[in-house]
mmCIF file of C-alpha atoms in Angstrom:
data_model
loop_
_atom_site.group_PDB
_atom_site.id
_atom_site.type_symbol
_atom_site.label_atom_id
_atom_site.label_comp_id
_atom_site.label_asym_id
_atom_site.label_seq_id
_atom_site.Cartn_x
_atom_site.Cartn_y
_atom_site.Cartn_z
ATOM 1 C CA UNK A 8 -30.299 -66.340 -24.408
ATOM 2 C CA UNK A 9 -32.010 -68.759 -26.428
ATOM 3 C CA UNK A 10 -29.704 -70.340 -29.414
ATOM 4 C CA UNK A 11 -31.253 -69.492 -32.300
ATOM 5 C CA UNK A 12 -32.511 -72.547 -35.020
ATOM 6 C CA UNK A 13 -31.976 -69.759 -37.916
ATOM 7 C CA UNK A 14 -28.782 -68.381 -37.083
ATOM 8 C CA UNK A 15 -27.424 -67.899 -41.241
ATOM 9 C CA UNK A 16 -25.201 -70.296 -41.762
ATOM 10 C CA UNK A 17 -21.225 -69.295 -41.984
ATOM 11 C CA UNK A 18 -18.842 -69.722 -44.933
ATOM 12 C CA UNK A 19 -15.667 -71.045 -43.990
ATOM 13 C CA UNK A 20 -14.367 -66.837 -44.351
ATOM 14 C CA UNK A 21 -16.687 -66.398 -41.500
ATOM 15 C CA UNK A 22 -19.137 -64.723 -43.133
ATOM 16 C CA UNK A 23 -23.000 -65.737 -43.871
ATOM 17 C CA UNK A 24 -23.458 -68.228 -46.635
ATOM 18 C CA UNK A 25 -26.559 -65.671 -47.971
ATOM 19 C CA UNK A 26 -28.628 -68.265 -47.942
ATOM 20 C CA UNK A 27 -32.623 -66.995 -46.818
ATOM 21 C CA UNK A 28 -34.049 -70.507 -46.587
ATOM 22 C CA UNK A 29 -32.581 -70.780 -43.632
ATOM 23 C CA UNK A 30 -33.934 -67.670 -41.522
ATOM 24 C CA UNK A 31 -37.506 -66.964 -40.453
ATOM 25 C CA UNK A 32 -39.902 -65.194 -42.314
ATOM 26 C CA UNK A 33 -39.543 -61.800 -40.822
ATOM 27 C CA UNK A 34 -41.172 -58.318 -41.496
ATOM 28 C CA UNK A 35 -38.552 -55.487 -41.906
ATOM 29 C CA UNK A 36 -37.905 -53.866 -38.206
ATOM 30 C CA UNK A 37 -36.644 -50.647 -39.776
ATOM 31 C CA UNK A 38 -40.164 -50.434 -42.361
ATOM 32 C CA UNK A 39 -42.149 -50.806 -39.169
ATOM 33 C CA UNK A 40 -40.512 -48.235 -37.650
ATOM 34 C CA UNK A 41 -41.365 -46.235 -40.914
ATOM 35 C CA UNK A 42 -45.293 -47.508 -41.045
ATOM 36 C CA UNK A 43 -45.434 -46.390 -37.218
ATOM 37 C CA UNK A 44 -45.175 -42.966 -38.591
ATOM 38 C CA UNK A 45 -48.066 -43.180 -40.169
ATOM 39 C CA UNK A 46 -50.037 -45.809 -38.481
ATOM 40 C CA UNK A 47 -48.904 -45.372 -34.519
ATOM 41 C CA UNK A 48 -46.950 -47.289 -32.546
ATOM 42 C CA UNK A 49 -49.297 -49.921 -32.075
ATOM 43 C CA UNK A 50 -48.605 -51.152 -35.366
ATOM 44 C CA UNK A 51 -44.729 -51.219 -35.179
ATOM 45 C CA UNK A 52 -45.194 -53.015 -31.348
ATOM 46 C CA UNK A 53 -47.240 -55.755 -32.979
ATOM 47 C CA UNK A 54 -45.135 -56.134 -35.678
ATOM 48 C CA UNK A 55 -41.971 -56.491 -33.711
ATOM 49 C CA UNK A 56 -43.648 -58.501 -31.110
ATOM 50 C CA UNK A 57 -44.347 -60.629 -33.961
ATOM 51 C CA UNK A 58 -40.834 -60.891 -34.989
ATOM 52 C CA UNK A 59 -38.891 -61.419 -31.735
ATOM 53 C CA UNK A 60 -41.442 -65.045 -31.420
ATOM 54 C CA UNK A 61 -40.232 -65.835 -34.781
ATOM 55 C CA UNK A 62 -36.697 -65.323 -33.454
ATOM 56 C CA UNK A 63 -36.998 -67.093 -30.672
ATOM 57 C CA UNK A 64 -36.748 -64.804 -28.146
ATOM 58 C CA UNK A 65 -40.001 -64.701 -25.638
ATOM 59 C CA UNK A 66 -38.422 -62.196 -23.365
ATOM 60 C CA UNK A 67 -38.075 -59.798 -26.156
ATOM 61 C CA UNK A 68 -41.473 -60.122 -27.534
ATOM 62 C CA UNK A 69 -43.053 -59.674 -24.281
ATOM 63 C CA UNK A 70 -41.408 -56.422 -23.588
ATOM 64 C CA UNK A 71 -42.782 -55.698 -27.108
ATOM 65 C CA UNK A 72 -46.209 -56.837 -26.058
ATOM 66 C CA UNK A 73 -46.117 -54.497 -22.840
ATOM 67 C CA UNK A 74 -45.282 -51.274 -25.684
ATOM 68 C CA UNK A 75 -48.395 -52.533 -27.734
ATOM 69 C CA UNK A 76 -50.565 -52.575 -24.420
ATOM 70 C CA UNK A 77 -49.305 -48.916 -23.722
ATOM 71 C CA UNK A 78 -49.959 -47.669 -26.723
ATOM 72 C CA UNK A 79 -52.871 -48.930 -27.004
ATOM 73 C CA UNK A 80 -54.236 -47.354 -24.203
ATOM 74 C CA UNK A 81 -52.652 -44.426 -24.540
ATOM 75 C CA UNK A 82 -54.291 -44.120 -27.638
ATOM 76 C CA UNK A 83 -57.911 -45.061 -25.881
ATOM 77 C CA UNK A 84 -57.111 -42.096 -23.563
ATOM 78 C CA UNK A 85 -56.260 -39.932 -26.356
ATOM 79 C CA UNK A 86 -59.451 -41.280 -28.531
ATOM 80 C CA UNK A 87 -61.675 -40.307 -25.095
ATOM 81 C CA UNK A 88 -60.299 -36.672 -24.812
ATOM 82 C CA UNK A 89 -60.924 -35.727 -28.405
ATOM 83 C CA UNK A 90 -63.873 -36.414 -27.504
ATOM 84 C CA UNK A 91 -64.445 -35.696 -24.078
ATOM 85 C CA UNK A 92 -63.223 -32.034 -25.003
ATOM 86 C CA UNK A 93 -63.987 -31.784 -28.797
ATOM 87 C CA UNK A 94 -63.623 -27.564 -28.942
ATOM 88 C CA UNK A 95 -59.899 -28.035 -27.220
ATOM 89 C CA UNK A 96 -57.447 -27.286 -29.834
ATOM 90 C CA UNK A 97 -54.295 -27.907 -26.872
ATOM 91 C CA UNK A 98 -55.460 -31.568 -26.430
ATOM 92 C CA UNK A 99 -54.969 -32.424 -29.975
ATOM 93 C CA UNK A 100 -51.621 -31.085 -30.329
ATOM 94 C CA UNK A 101 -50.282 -32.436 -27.014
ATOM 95 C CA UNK A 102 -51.679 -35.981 -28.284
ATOM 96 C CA UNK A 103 -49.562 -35.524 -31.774
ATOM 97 C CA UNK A 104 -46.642 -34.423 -29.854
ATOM 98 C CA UNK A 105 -46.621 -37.044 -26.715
ATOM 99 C CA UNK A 106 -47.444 -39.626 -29.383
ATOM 100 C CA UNK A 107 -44.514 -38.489 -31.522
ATOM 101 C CA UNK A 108 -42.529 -38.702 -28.244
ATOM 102 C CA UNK A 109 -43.394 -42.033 -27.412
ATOM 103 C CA UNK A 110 -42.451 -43.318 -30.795
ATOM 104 C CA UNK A 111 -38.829 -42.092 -30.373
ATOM 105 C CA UNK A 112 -38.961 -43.470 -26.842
ATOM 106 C CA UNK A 113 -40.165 -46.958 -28.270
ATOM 107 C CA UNK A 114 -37.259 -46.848 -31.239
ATOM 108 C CA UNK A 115 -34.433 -46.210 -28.708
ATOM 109 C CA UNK A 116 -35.973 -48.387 -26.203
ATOM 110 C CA UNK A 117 -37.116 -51.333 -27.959
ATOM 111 C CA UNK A 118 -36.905 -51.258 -31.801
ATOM 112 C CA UNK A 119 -33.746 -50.510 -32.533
ATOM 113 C CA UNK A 120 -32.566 -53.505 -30.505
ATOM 114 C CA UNK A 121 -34.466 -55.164 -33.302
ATOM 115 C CA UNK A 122 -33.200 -53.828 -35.617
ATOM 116 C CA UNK A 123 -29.668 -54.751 -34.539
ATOM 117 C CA UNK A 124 -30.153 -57.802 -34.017
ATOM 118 C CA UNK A 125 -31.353 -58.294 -37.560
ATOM 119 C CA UNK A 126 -29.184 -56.973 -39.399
ATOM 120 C CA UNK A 127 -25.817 -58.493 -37.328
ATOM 121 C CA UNK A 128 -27.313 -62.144 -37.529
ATOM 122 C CA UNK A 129 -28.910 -62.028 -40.899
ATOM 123 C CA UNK A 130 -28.144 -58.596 -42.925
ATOM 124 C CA UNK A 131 -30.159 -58.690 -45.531
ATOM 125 C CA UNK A 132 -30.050 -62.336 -45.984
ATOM 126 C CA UNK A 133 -33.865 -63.654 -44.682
ATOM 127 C CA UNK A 134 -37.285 -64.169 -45.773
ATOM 128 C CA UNK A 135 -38.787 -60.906 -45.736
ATOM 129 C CA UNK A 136 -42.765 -61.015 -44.960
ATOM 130 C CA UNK A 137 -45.296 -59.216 -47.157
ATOM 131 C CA UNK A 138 -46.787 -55.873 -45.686
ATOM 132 C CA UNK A 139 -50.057 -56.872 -47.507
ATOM 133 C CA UNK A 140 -51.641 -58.798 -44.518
ATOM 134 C CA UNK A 141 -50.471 -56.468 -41.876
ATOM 135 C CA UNK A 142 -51.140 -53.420 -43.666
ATOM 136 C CA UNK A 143 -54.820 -54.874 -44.572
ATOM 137 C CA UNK A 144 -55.558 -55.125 -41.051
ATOM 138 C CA UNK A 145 -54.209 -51.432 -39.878
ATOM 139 C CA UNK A 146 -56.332 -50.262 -42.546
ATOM 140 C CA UNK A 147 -59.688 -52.108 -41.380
ATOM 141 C CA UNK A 148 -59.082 -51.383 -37.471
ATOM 142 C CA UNK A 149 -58.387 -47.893 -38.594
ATOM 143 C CA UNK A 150 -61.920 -47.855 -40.466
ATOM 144 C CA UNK A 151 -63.016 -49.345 -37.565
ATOM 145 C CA UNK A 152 -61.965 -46.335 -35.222
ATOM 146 C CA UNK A 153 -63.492 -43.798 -37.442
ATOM 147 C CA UNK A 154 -66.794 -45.641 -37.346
ATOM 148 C CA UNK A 155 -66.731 -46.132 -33.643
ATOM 149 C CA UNK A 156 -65.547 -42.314 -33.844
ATOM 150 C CA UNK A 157 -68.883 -41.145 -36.100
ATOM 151 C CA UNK A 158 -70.737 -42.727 -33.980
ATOM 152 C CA UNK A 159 -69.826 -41.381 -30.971
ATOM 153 C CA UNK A 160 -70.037 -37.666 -32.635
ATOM 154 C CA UNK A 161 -73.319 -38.135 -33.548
ATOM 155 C CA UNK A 162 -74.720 -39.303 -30.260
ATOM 156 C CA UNK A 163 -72.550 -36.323 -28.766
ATOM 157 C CA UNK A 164 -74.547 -34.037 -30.703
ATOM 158 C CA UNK A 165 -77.852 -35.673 -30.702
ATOM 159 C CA UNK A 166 -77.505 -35.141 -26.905
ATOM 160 C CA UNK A 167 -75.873 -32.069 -26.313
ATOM 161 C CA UNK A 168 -78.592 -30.904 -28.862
ATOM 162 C CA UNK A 169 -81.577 -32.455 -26.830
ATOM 163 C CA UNK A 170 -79.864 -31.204 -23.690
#
């Protein structure tokens, strides 16, 4: 393990100093886990991955980077069958479900170690990231998907109609 440069310092009680200057700017593991809810898992890997480099730790943030590759094409295979079989009620709901799935899987996995980690070196004592940035760029890639996504309709039906 890699010593850390930010560990919090320590009063002479043993306990941190609460001094935030000290830590790394960091985006709140258990929030991500939160956004993931609402913007996949992609999002929360990313974020994480993001955090573990700013902790020092490459191993970690390379096992994050393999759950943002998976998820992200798991959700290409998912974006292909919606369309691929657009009339299929069952593939939508097993999507939602497996994706819920693999959410839990990735929090008892992976982010929870995170979170852990966090909150026994620093608490609540470090510089917390703003969500703007992040949260700027889900919601553009996510614009992004439903254009790709309207444009893929319409060709569908421009050729199934000229078919």
């Amino acid at each position: 393990m890699i010593d850390n440069p930010y560990a919090p310092p320590q009063a002479t009680n043993g306990t941190t100093t609460g001094d935030t200057r000290l830590s790394p700017p960091l985006w709140n593991p258990s929030a991500a886990v939160a956004w993931c809810l609402l913007f996949g898992i992609m999002f929360g890997s990313w974020i994480h991955m993001k955090n573990w480099q700013m902790l020092g730790q490459p191993a970690k943030a390379a096992a994050s980077k393999r759950w943002l590759i998976g998820s992200a094409l798991l959700f290409l295979v998912s974006f292909t069958l919606a369309f691929a079989m657009p009339e299929s009620g069952p593939v939508g709901t097993f999507n939602f479900f497996f994706g819920f799935a693999v959410i839990i899987a990735w929090y008892f996995i992976s982010a929870r170690d995170q979170i852990r980690f966090v909150a026994t070196t620093y608490g609540k004592n470090y510089q917390h990231r703003s969500w703007g940035t992040p949260l700027l760029y889900c919601l553009l890639v996510i614009i992004g998907v439903g254009v790709v996504g309207a444009i893929a309709g319409i060709v569908t039906a421009v050729a199934n109609r000229a078919a």
